[in-house]
Amino acid sequence: MEIRGKVALVLGAVKGIGKGIGLDFARQGANLILTRHDWPDAFCDMETEFEKTGAPHHIINADLRKPDDIVSLAEFINSRYGRLDILVNNIERGGWPVVHGAYVEDQWDLEIETTLKAKRWVFEAMFPLLKTGDHSVVINISSVAAITGRSGPAALVFNEGYSAANRGVRTLTETWARMGAPSVRVNELMLGIFETRHAQGTRGWREVLTDDEKQSLINHTLTGRTGRVSDVVNAVNFIVRDAPYMTGAVLRIDGGFVLGGAKVPPMPPGIV
């Protein structure tokens, strides 16, 4: 599916991965709806960068933990375009054990509400618009926390609630792929340690993790580096443009983080 002229909703586009995906869609000529809520200090930069692209776009302030805000967002898209072609379900809040210290109920609730609950209600509100589009695409963004939980080097950055929420995203992906077939494809990008999520550019990486702890996360990654926004943008383009036969799938973009803790021993002596 070509992106030019398509109507695309990108959640959490104020900075980081959401912003990178939105800017790439803008350069390809999409009609954009972008949401923001947190990080008000980045609002001006967001507005300036999207304005420079010259692409038609609408920036909506919305707290996606609130169903009323989601309904208003869907009503806006319906009144303006009458359809939705691409939904990038990119919303999460992940608590770092090393940053937040003692795990409290409010932190657990925040991780579940944003990472899992909000995705579900957004999809429900947008589903009628997606069905109106022509071969629409949904991409859920999740984390390898769903696999690792709070263990090994990942124990520094993934709380249990965040891990549990991300594991739940796969159920949503598979259910929605069944609901949307054959006209709405739903896939999931499961991300590892990225420069704007749990690595460079985050307060935890800058102010809390020691050099040894940072290196332990990199050493655990087979490619020997953290992920970049461009890595996600490339994967999003693949799913939208080049994978029409792909739905209900989880594509892990983690540099081999999940595999990195397991050693490959030498072959044992055998009989030839």
PDB file of C-alpha atoms in Angstrom, residues 1-269:
ATOM      1  CA  MET A   1       0.000   0.000   0.000  1.00  0.00           C
ATOM      2  CA  GLU A   2       1.358   3.396  -0.957  1.00  0.00           C
ATOM      3  CA  ILE A   3       1.364   5.931   1.878  1.00  0.00           C
ATOM      4  CA  ARG A   4       0.802   9.071  -0.222  1.00  0.00           C
ATOM      5  CA  GLY A   5      -2.724  10.382   0.270  1.00  0.00           C
ATOM      6  CA  LYS A   6      -3.547   7.884   3.025  1.00  0.00           C
ATOM      7  CA  VAL A   7      -5.080   8.964   6.333  1.00  0.00           C
ATOM      8  CA  ALA A   8      -2.772   7.969   9.178  1.00  0.00           C
ATOM      9  CA  LEU A   9      -3.239   8.274  12.939  1.00  0.00           C
ATOM     10  CA  VAL A  10       0.010   8.137  14.919  1.00  0.00           C
ATOM     11  CA  LEU A  11      -0.346   8.087  18.688  1.00  0.00           C
ATOM     12  CA  GLY A  12       2.307   9.526  20.969  1.00  0.00           C
ATOM     13  CA  ALA A  13       3.872  11.616  18.216  1.00  0.00           C
ATOM     14  CA  VAL A  14       5.294  14.393  20.377  1.00  0.00           C
ATOM     15  CA  LYS A  15       8.782  12.863  20.479  1.00  0.00           C
ATOM     16  CA  GLY A  16      10.817   9.726  19.976  1.00  0.00           C
ATOM     17  CA  ILE A  17       9.509   6.813  17.943  1.00  0.00           C
ATOM     18  CA  GLY A  18       6.000   8.179  17.395  1.00  0.00           C
ATOM     19  CA  LYS A  19       7.393  11.455  16.132  1.00  0.00           C
ATOM     20  CA  GLY A  20       9.863   9.658  13.853  1.00  0.00           C
ATOM     21  CA  ILE A  21       7.099   7.551  12.292  1.00  0.00           C
ATOM     22  CA  GLY A  22       4.875  10.603  11.859  1.00  0.00           C
ATOM     23  CA  LEU A  23       7.596  12.660  10.179  1.00  0.00           C
ATOM     24  CA  ASP A  24       8.377   9.803   7.798  1.00  0.00           C
ATOM     25  CA  PHE A  25       4.698   9.489   6.854  1.00  0.00           C
ATOM     26  CA  ALA A  26       4.584  13.267   6.328  1.00  0.00           C
ATOM     27  CA  ARG A  27       7.526  13.131   3.912  1.00  0.00           C
ATOM     28  CA  GLN A  28       5.678  10.429   1.981  1.00  0.00           C
ATOM     29  CA  GLY A  29       2.574  12.593   1.616  1.00  0.00           C
ATOM     30  CA  ALA A  30       0.167  11.130   4.166  1.00  0.00           C
ATOM     31  CA  ASN A  31      -2.696  13.034   5.758  1.00  0.00           C
ATOM     32  CA  LEU A  32      -1.729  12.928   9.412  1.00  0.00           C
ATOM     33  CA  ILE A  33      -3.528  12.987  12.716  1.00  0.00           C
ATOM     34  CA  LEU A  34      -1.047  13.146  15.585  1.00  0.00           C
ATOM     35  CA  THR A  35      -1.754  12.903  19.305  1.00  0.00           C
ATOM     36  CA  ARG A  36       0.151  14.261  22.264  1.00  0.00           C
ATOM     37  CA  HIS A  37      -0.365  14.487  26.010  1.00  0.00           C
ATOM     38  CA  ASP A  38       2.847  14.245  28.035  1.00  0.00           C
ATOM     39  CA  TRP A  39       6.101  16.177  27.493  1.00  0.00           C
ATOM     40  CA  PRO A  40       4.654  19.711  27.010  1.00  0.00           C
ATOM     41  CA  ASP A  41       8.202  21.079  26.826  1.00  0.00           C
ATOM     42  CA  ALA A  42       8.485  19.300  23.443  1.00  0.00           C
ATOM     43  CA  PHE A  43       5.225  20.644  21.971  1.00  0.00           C
ATOM     44  CA  CYS A  44       6.798  23.608  20.179  1.00  0.00           C
ATOM     45  CA  ASP A  45       9.492  21.500  18.535  1.00  0.00           C
ATOM     46  CA  MET A  46       6.854  19.015  17.415  1.00  0.00           C
ATOM     47  CA  GLU A  47       4.750  21.744  15.810  1.00  0.00           C
ATOM     48  CA  THR A  48       7.758  23.285  14.062  1.00  0.00           C
ATOM     49  CA  GLU A  49       9.066  20.009  12.624  1.00  0.00           C
ATOM     50  CA  PHE A  50       5.729  18.862  11.235  1.00  0.00           C
ATOM     51  CA  GLU A  51       5.016  22.302   9.813  1.00  0.00           C
ATOM     52  CA  LYS A  52       8.305  22.166   7.903  1.00  0.00           C
ATOM     53  CA  THR A  53       7.231  18.991   6.104  1.00  0.00           C
ATOM     54  CA  GLY A  54       4.385  20.824   4.376  1.00  0.00           C
ATOM     55  CA  ALA A  55       2.183  17.750   4.796  1.00  0.00           C
ATOM     56  CA  PRO A  56      -1.448  18.150   5.908  1.00  0.00           C
ATOM     57  CA  HIS A  57      -1.553  17.344   9.602  1.00  0.00           C
ATOM     58  CA  HIS A  58      -3.633  17.848  12.717  1.00  0.00           C
ATOM     59  CA  ILE A  59      -2.120  17.796  16.205  1.00  0.00           C
ATOM     60  CA  ILE A  60      -4.647  16.728  18.828  1.00  0.00           C
ATOM     61  CA  ASN A  61      -4.163  17.017  22.574  1.00  0.00           C
ATOM     62  CA  ALA A  62      -5.682  13.851  24.025  1.00  0.00           C
ATOM     63  CA  ASP A  63      -5.309  11.820  27.196  1.00  0.00           C
ATOM     64  CA  LEU A  64      -5.837   8.380  25.709  1.00  0.00           C
ATOM     65  CA  ARG A  65      -6.478   6.894  29.137  1.00  0.00           C
ATOM     66  CA  LYS A  66      -9.868   8.633  28.925  1.00  0.00           C
ATOM     67  CA  PRO A  67     -12.463   7.000  26.660  1.00  0.00           C
ATOM     68  CA  ASP A  68     -14.159  10.365  26.042  1.00  0.00           C
ATOM     69  CA  ASP A  69     -10.941  11.773  24.551  1.00  0.00           C
ATOM     70  CA  ILE A  70     -10.671   8.729  22.292  1.00  0.00           C
ATOM     71  CA  VAL A  71     -14.269   9.097  21.104  1.00  0.00           C
ATOM     72  CA  SER A  72     -13.657  12.781  20.343  1.00  0.00           C
ATOM     73  CA  LEU A  73     -10.561  11.826  18.350  1.00  0.00           C
ATOM     74  CA  ALA A  74     -12.530   9.298  16.286  1.00  0.00           C
ATOM     75  CA  GLU A  75     -15.290  11.836  15.678  1.00  0.00           C
ATOM     76  CA  PHE A  76     -12.749  14.360  14.429  1.00  0.00           C
ATOM     77  CA  ILE A  77     -11.224  11.872  11.973  1.00  0.00           C
ATOM     78  CA  ASN A  78     -14.664  10.835  10.764  1.00  0.00           C
ATOM     79  CA  SER A  79     -15.804  14.429  10.206  1.00  0.00           C
ATOM     80  CA  ARG A  80     -12.576  15.421   8.461  1.00  0.00           C
ATOM     81  CA  TYR A  81     -11.828  12.332   6.360  1.00  0.00           C
ATOM     82  CA  GLY A  82     -14.572   9.736   6.833  1.00  0.00           C
ATOM     83  CA  ARG A  83     -12.039   6.914   6.986  1.00  0.00           C
ATOM     84  CA  LEU A  84      -8.735   5.786   8.493  1.00  0.00           C
ATOM     85  CA  ASP A  85      -6.089   3.903   6.507  1.00  0.00           C
ATOM     86  CA  ILE A  86      -3.237   3.522   9.001  1.00  0.00           C
ATOM     87  CA  LEU A  87      -3.268   3.327  12.808  1.00  0.00           C
ATOM     88  CA  VAL A  88       0.057   3.279  14.650  1.00  0.00           C
ATOM     89  CA  ASN A  89      -0.968   2.291  18.166  1.00  0.00           C
ATOM     90  CA  ASN A  90       2.075   3.761  19.888  1.00  0.00           C
ATOM     91  CA  ILE A  91       1.261   4.558  23.482  1.00  0.00           C
ATOM     92  CA  GLU A  92       2.958   3.285  26.614  1.00  0.00           C
ATOM     93  CA  ARG A  93       4.429   4.247  29.948  1.00  0.00           C
ATOM     94  CA  GLY A  94       7.117   1.965  31.273  1.00  0.00           C
ATOM     95  CA  GLY A  95       8.340   2.311  34.823  1.00  0.00           C
ATOM     96  CA  TRP A  96      12.017   1.680  35.467  1.00  0.00           C
ATOM     97  CA  PRO A  97      12.665  -0.161  38.745  1.00  0.00           C
ATOM     98  CA  VAL A  98      15.967   1.703  39.105  1.00  0.00           C
ATOM     99  CA  VAL A  99      14.221   5.072  38.629  1.00  0.00           C
ATOM    100  CA  HIS A 100      10.970   4.672  40.539  1.00  0.00           C
ATOM    101  CA  GLY A 101      12.269   2.584  43.406  1.00  0.00           C
ATOM    102  CA  ALA A 102       9.503   0.945  45.418  1.00  0.00           C
ATOM    103  CA  TYR A 103       6.730  -0.253  43.141  1.00  0.00           C
ATOM    104  CA  VAL A 104       3.463   1.437  44.080  1.00  0.00           C
ATOM    105  CA  GLU A 105      -0.097   0.900  42.885  1.00  0.00           C
ATOM    106  CA  ASP A 106      -0.288   4.182  40.965  1.00  0.00           C
ATOM    107  CA  GLN A 107       2.754   3.239  38.886  1.00  0.00           C
ATOM    108  CA  TRP A 108       1.311  -0.199  38.113  1.00  0.00           C
ATOM    109  CA  ASP A 109      -2.005   1.380  37.083  1.00  0.00           C
ATOM    110  CA  LEU A 110      -0.257   3.900  34.819  1.00  0.00           C
ATOM    111  CA  GLU A 111       1.666   1.162  33.008  1.00  0.00           C
ATOM    112  CA  ILE A 112      -1.456  -0.957  32.461  1.00  0.00           C
ATOM    113  CA  GLU A 113      -3.669   1.987  31.486  1.00  0.00           C
ATOM    114  CA  THR A 114      -1.349   3.335  28.819  1.00  0.00           C
ATOM    115  CA  THR A 115       0.484   0.282  27.495  1.00  0.00           C
ATOM    116  CA  LEU A 116      -2.533  -2.033  27.267  1.00  0.00           C
ATOM    117  CA  LYS A 117      -5.898  -0.487  28.128  1.00  0.00           C
ATOM    118  CA  ALA A 118      -5.607   2.637  25.951  1.00  0.00           C
ATOM    119  CA  LYS A 119      -4.620   0.580  22.903  1.00  0.00           C
ATOM    120  CA  ARG A 120      -7.780  -1.473  23.227  1.00  0.00           C
ATOM    121  CA  TRP A 121     -10.176   1.472  23.431  1.00  0.00           C
ATOM    122  CA  VAL A 122      -8.411   3.321  20.633  1.00  0.00           C
ATOM    123  CA  PHE A 123      -8.829   0.323  18.339  1.00  0.00           C
ATOM    124  CA  GLU A 124     -12.513  -0.049  19.205  1.00  0.00           C
ATOM    125  CA  ALA A 125     -13.184   3.606  18.379  1.00  0.00           C
ATOM    126  CA  MET A 126     -11.158   3.513  15.145  1.00  0.00           C
ATOM    127  CA  PHE A 127     -12.297   0.114  13.862  1.00  0.00           C
ATOM    128  CA  PRO A 128     -15.355   1.409  11.950  1.00  0.00           C
ATOM    129  CA  LEU A 129     -13.141   3.998  10.244  1.00  0.00           C
ATOM    130  CA  LEU A 130     -10.514   1.380   9.418  1.00  0.00           C
ATOM    131  CA  LYS A 131     -13.147  -0.843   7.820  1.00  0.00           C
ATOM    132  CA  THR A 132     -14.190   2.089   5.640  1.00  0.00           C
ATOM    133  CA  GLY A 133     -10.635   2.435   4.328  1.00  0.00           C
ATOM    134  CA  ASP A 134      -9.174   0.356   1.517  1.00  0.00           C
ATOM    135  CA  HIS A 135      -6.890  -2.390   2.881  1.00  0.00           C
ATOM    136  CA  SER A 136      -6.176  -0.582   6.153  1.00  0.00           C
ATOM    137  CA  VAL A 137      -3.231  -1.330   8.438  1.00  0.00           C
ATOM    138  CA  VAL A 138      -2.880  -1.348  12.223  1.00  0.00           C
ATOM    139  CA  ILE A 139       0.518  -1.556  13.914  1.00  0.00           C
ATOM    140  CA  ASN A 140       0.655  -2.158  17.654  1.00  0.00           C
ATOM    141  CA  ILE A 141       3.925  -1.123  19.280  1.00  0.00           C
ATOM    142  CA  SER A 142       5.036  -3.330  22.179  1.00  0.00           C
ATOM    143  CA  SER A 143       8.205  -4.286  24.041  1.00  0.00           C
ATOM    144  CA  VAL A 144      10.361  -7.364  24.570  1.00  0.00           C
ATOM    145  CA  ALA A 145       9.455  -6.880  28.216  1.00  0.00           C
ATOM    146  CA  ALA A 146       6.611  -9.222  27.251  1.00  0.00           C
ATOM    147  CA  ILE A 147       9.225 -11.983  26.923  1.00  0.00           C
ATOM    148  CA  THR A 148      11.962 -11.067  29.378  1.00  0.00           C
ATOM    149  CA  GLY A 149       9.876  -9.745  32.251  1.00  0.00           C
ATOM    150  CA  ARG A 150      11.954  -8.320  35.074  1.00  0.00           C
ATOM    151  CA  SER A 151      14.964 -10.578  34.654  1.00  0.00           C
ATOM    152  CA  GLY A 152      18.657 -10.343  33.772  1.00  0.00           C
ATOM    153  CA  PRO A 153      19.872  -6.938  32.561  1.00  0.00           C
ATOM    154  CA  ALA A 154      16.247  -6.098  31.676  1.00  0.00           C
ATOM    155  CA  ALA A 155      15.430  -6.081  35.401  1.00  0.00           C
ATOM    156  CA  LEU A 156      16.954  -2.605  35.482  1.00  0.00           C
ATOM    157  CA  VAL A 157      14.365  -1.144  33.117  1.00  0.00           C
ATOM    158  CA  PHE A 158      11.180  -3.303  33.005  1.00  0.00           C
ATOM    159  CA  ASN A 159       8.646  -3.412  35.828  1.00  0.00           C
ATOM    160  CA  GLU A 160       6.258  -6.345  36.175  1.00  0.00           C
ATOM    161  CA  GLY A 161       3.203  -4.287  35.242  1.00  0.00           C
ATOM    162  CA  TYR A 162       4.851  -3.010  32.079  1.00  0.00           C
ATOM    163  CA  SER A 163       5.934  -6.544  31.199  1.00  0.00           C
ATOM    164  CA  ALA A 164       2.472  -7.983  31.824  1.00  0.00           C
ATOM    165  CA  ALA A 165       0.823  -5.225  29.783  1.00  0.00           C
ATOM    166  CA  ASN A 166       3.118  -5.882  26.829  1.00  0.00           C
ATOM    167  CA  ARG A 167       2.407  -9.596  26.981  1.00  0.00           C
ATOM    168  CA  GLY A 168      -1.286  -8.713  26.742  1.00  0.00           C
ATOM    169  CA  VAL A 169      -0.727  -6.688  23.578  1.00  0.00           C
ATOM    170  CA  ARG A 170      -0.118  -9.890  21.609  1.00  0.00           C
ATOM    171  CA  THR A 171      -3.590 -11.121  22.500  1.00  0.00           C
ATOM    172  CA  LEU A 172      -5.021  -7.866  21.198  1.00  0.00           C
ATOM    173  CA  THR A 173      -2.995  -8.131  17.991  1.00  0.00           C
ATOM    174  CA  GLU A 174      -4.195 -11.639  17.235  1.00  0.00           C
ATOM    175  CA  THR A 175      -7.827 -10.926  18.152  1.00  0.00           C
ATOM    176  CA  TRP A 176      -7.954  -7.772  16.039  1.00  0.00           C
ATOM    177  CA  ALA A 177      -6.345  -9.515  13.064  1.00  0.00           C
ATOM    178  CA  ARG A 178      -9.216 -12.016  13.142  1.00  0.00           C
ATOM    179  CA  MET A 179     -11.787  -9.239  13.500  1.00  0.00           C
ATOM    180  CA  GLY A 180     -10.313  -7.148  10.701  1.00  0.00           C
ATOM    181  CA  ALA A 181      -9.771  -9.864   8.115  1.00  0.00           C
ATOM    182  CA  PRO A 182      -9.569  -9.657   5.219  1.00  0.00           C
ATOM    183  CA  SER A 183      -9.641  -5.878   4.744  1.00  0.00           C
ATOM    184  CA  VAL A 184      -7.807  -4.677   7.896  1.00  0.00           C
ATOM    185  CA  ARG A 185      -4.356  -6.088   8.604  1.00  0.00           C
ATOM    186  CA  VAL A 186      -3.131  -5.962  12.213  1.00  0.00           C
ATOM    187  CA  ASN A 187       0.492  -6.606  13.165  1.00  0.00           C
ATOM    188  CA  GLU A 188       2.780  -5.881  16.093  1.00  0.00           C
ATOM    189  CA  LEU A 189       6.285  -4.483  16.389  1.00  0.00           C
ATOM    190  CA  MET A 190       7.953  -5.728  19.560  1.00  0.00           C
ATOM    191  CA  LEU A 191      10.843  -3.415  20.393  1.00  0.00           C
ATOM    192  CA  GLY A 192      14.011  -3.980  22.378  1.00  0.00           C
ATOM    193  CA  ILE A 193      16.195  -1.368  24.064  1.00  0.00           C
ATOM    194  CA  PHE A 194      15.847   1.789  21.965  1.00  0.00           C
ATOM    195  CA  GLU A 195      17.494   5.186  22.121  1.00  0.00           C
ATOM    196  CA  THR A 196      14.232   6.890  23.094  1.00  0.00           C
ATOM    197  CA  ARG A 197      12.800   3.960  25.067  1.00  0.00           C
ATOM    198  CA  HIS A 198      14.967   2.749  27.967  1.00  0.00           C
ATOM    199  CA  ALA A 199      18.265   3.962  26.484  1.00  0.00           C
ATOM    200  CA  GLN A 200      19.902   7.191  25.295  1.00  0.00           C
ATOM    201  CA  GLY A 201      17.581  10.155  25.507  1.00  0.00           C
ATOM    202  CA  THR A 202      15.789   8.921  28.628  1.00  0.00           C
ATOM    203  CA  ARG A 203      16.247  10.229  32.147  1.00  0.00           C
ATOM    204  CA  GLY A 204      16.980   6.772  33.505  1.00  0.00           C
ATOM    205  CA  TRP A 205      19.836   6.238  31.066  1.00  0.00           C
ATOM    206  CA  ARG A 206      21.284   9.709  31.615  1.00  0.00           C
ATOM    207  CA  GLU A 207      20.913  10.059  35.355  1.00  0.00           C
ATOM    208  CA  VAL A 208      20.453   6.674  36.999  1.00  0.00           C
ATOM    209  CA  LEU A 209      22.146   3.760  35.246  1.00  0.00           C
ATOM    210  CA  THR A 210      25.859   3.324  35.839  1.00  0.00           C
ATOM    211  CA  ASP A 211      28.221   2.868  32.909  1.00  0.00           C
ATOM    212  CA  ASP A 212      28.491  -0.826  33.769  1.00  0.00           C
ATOM    213  CA  GLU A 213      24.711  -1.213  33.818  1.00  0.00           C
ATOM    214  CA  LYS A 214      24.365   0.500  30.452  1.00  0.00           C
ATOM    215  CA  GLN A 215      27.054  -1.724  29.021  1.00  0.00           C
ATOM    216  CA  SER A 216      25.327  -4.819  30.379  1.00  0.00           C
ATOM    217  CA  LEU A 217      22.237  -3.984  28.298  1.00  0.00           C
ATOM    218  CA  ILE A 218      24.357  -3.425  25.176  1.00  0.00           C
ATOM    219  CA  ASN A 219      26.385  -6.578  25.773  1.00  0.00           C
ATOM    220  CA  HIS A 220      23.128  -8.531  26.028  1.00  0.00           C
ATOM    221  CA  THR A 221      22.185  -7.340  22.514  1.00  0.00           C
ATOM    222  CA  LEU A 222      23.634  -9.436  19.696  1.00  0.00           C
ATOM    223  CA  THR A 223      24.097  -6.453  17.376  1.00  0.00           C
ATOM    224  CA  GLY A 224      26.111  -4.647  20.077  1.00  0.00           C
ATOM    225  CA  ARG A 225      24.067  -1.446  20.066  1.00  0.00           C
ATOM    226  CA  THR A 226      20.751   0.022  21.114  1.00  0.00           C
ATOM    227  CA  GLY A 227      17.952   0.526  18.616  1.00  0.00           C
ATOM    228  CA  ARG A 228      17.433   3.712  16.625  1.00  0.00           C
ATOM    229  CA  VAL A 229      14.222   5.444  15.611  1.00  0.00           C
ATOM    230  CA  SER A 230      15.133   4.723  11.984  1.00  0.00           C
ATOM    231  CA  ASP A 231      15.041   0.978  12.742  1.00  0.00           C
ATOM    232  CA  VAL A 232      11.377   1.267  13.726  1.00  0.00           C
ATOM    233  CA  VAL A 233      10.524   3.567  10.817  1.00  0.00           C
ATOM    234  CA  ASN A 234      11.967   1.020   8.375  1.00  0.00           C
ATOM    235  CA  ALA A 235       9.948  -1.783   9.952  1.00  0.00           C
ATOM    236  CA  VAL A 236       6.738   0.270   9.857  1.00  0.00           C
ATOM    237  CA  ASN A 237       7.255   0.974   6.166  1.00  0.00           C
ATOM    238  CA  PHE A 238       7.810  -2.717   5.500  1.00  0.00           C
ATOM    239  CA  ILE A 239       4.534  -3.674   7.185  1.00  0.00           C
ATOM    240  CA  VAL A 240       2.499  -0.913   5.550  1.00  0.00           C
ATOM    241  CA  ARG A 241       3.945  -0.984   2.035  1.00  0.00           C
ATOM    242  CA  ASP A 242       5.568  -4.344   1.416  1.00  0.00           C
ATOM    243  CA  ALA A 243       3.784  -7.023   3.463  1.00  0.00           C
ATOM    244  CA  PRO A 244       0.204  -7.385   2.165  1.00  0.00           C
ATOM    245  CA  TYR A 245       0.120 -11.064   3.168  1.00  0.00           C
ATOM    246  CA  MET A 246       1.179 -10.376   6.765  1.00  0.00           C
ATOM    247  CA  THR A 247      -1.412 -10.086   9.521  1.00  0.00           C
ATOM    248  CA  GLY A 248      -1.656 -11.258  13.127  1.00  0.00           C
ATOM    249  CA  ALA A 249       2.142 -11.400  13.286  1.00  0.00           C
ATOM    250  CA  VAL A 250       4.647 -10.131  15.827  1.00  0.00           C
ATOM    251  CA  LEU A 251       7.859  -8.760  14.330  1.00  0.00           C
ATOM    252  CA  ARG A 252      10.599  -8.472  16.953  1.00  0.00           C
ATOM    253  CA  ILE A 253      12.983  -5.562  16.431  1.00  0.00           C
ATOM    254  CA  ASP A 254      15.406  -5.958  19.320  1.00  0.00           C
ATOM    255  CA  GLY A 255      18.874  -6.457  17.884  1.00  0.00           C
ATOM    256  CA  GLY A 256      18.840  -9.957  19.317  1.00  0.00           C
ATOM    257  CA  PHE A 257      18.306  -8.826  22.923  1.00  0.00           C
ATOM    258  CA  VAL A 258      16.002 -11.729  23.740  1.00  0.00           C
ATOM    259  CA  LEU A 259      18.573 -14.221  22.416  1.00  0.00           C
ATOM    260  CA  GLY A 260      21.620 -12.478  23.840  1.00  0.00           C
ATOM    261  CA  GLY A 261      21.694 -14.222  27.209  1.00  0.00           C
ATOM    262  CA  ALA A 262      22.063 -17.719  25.793  1.00  0.00           C
ATOM    263  CA  LYS A 263      25.497 -19.022  24.822  1.00  0.00           C
ATOM    264  CA  VAL A 264      26.106 -21.439  21.972  1.00  0.00           C
ATOM    265  CA  PRO A 265      28.449 -24.176  23.224  1.00  0.00           C
ATOM    266  CA  PRO A 266      30.907 -25.941  20.916  1.00  0.00           C
ATOM    267  CA  MET A 267      29.678 -29.050  19.180  1.00  0.00           C
ATOM    268  CA  PRO A 268      30.339 -32.156  21.248  1.00  0.00           C
ATOM    269  CA  PRO A 269      32.606 -34.892  19.920  1.00  0.00           C
TER     270      PRO A 269
END
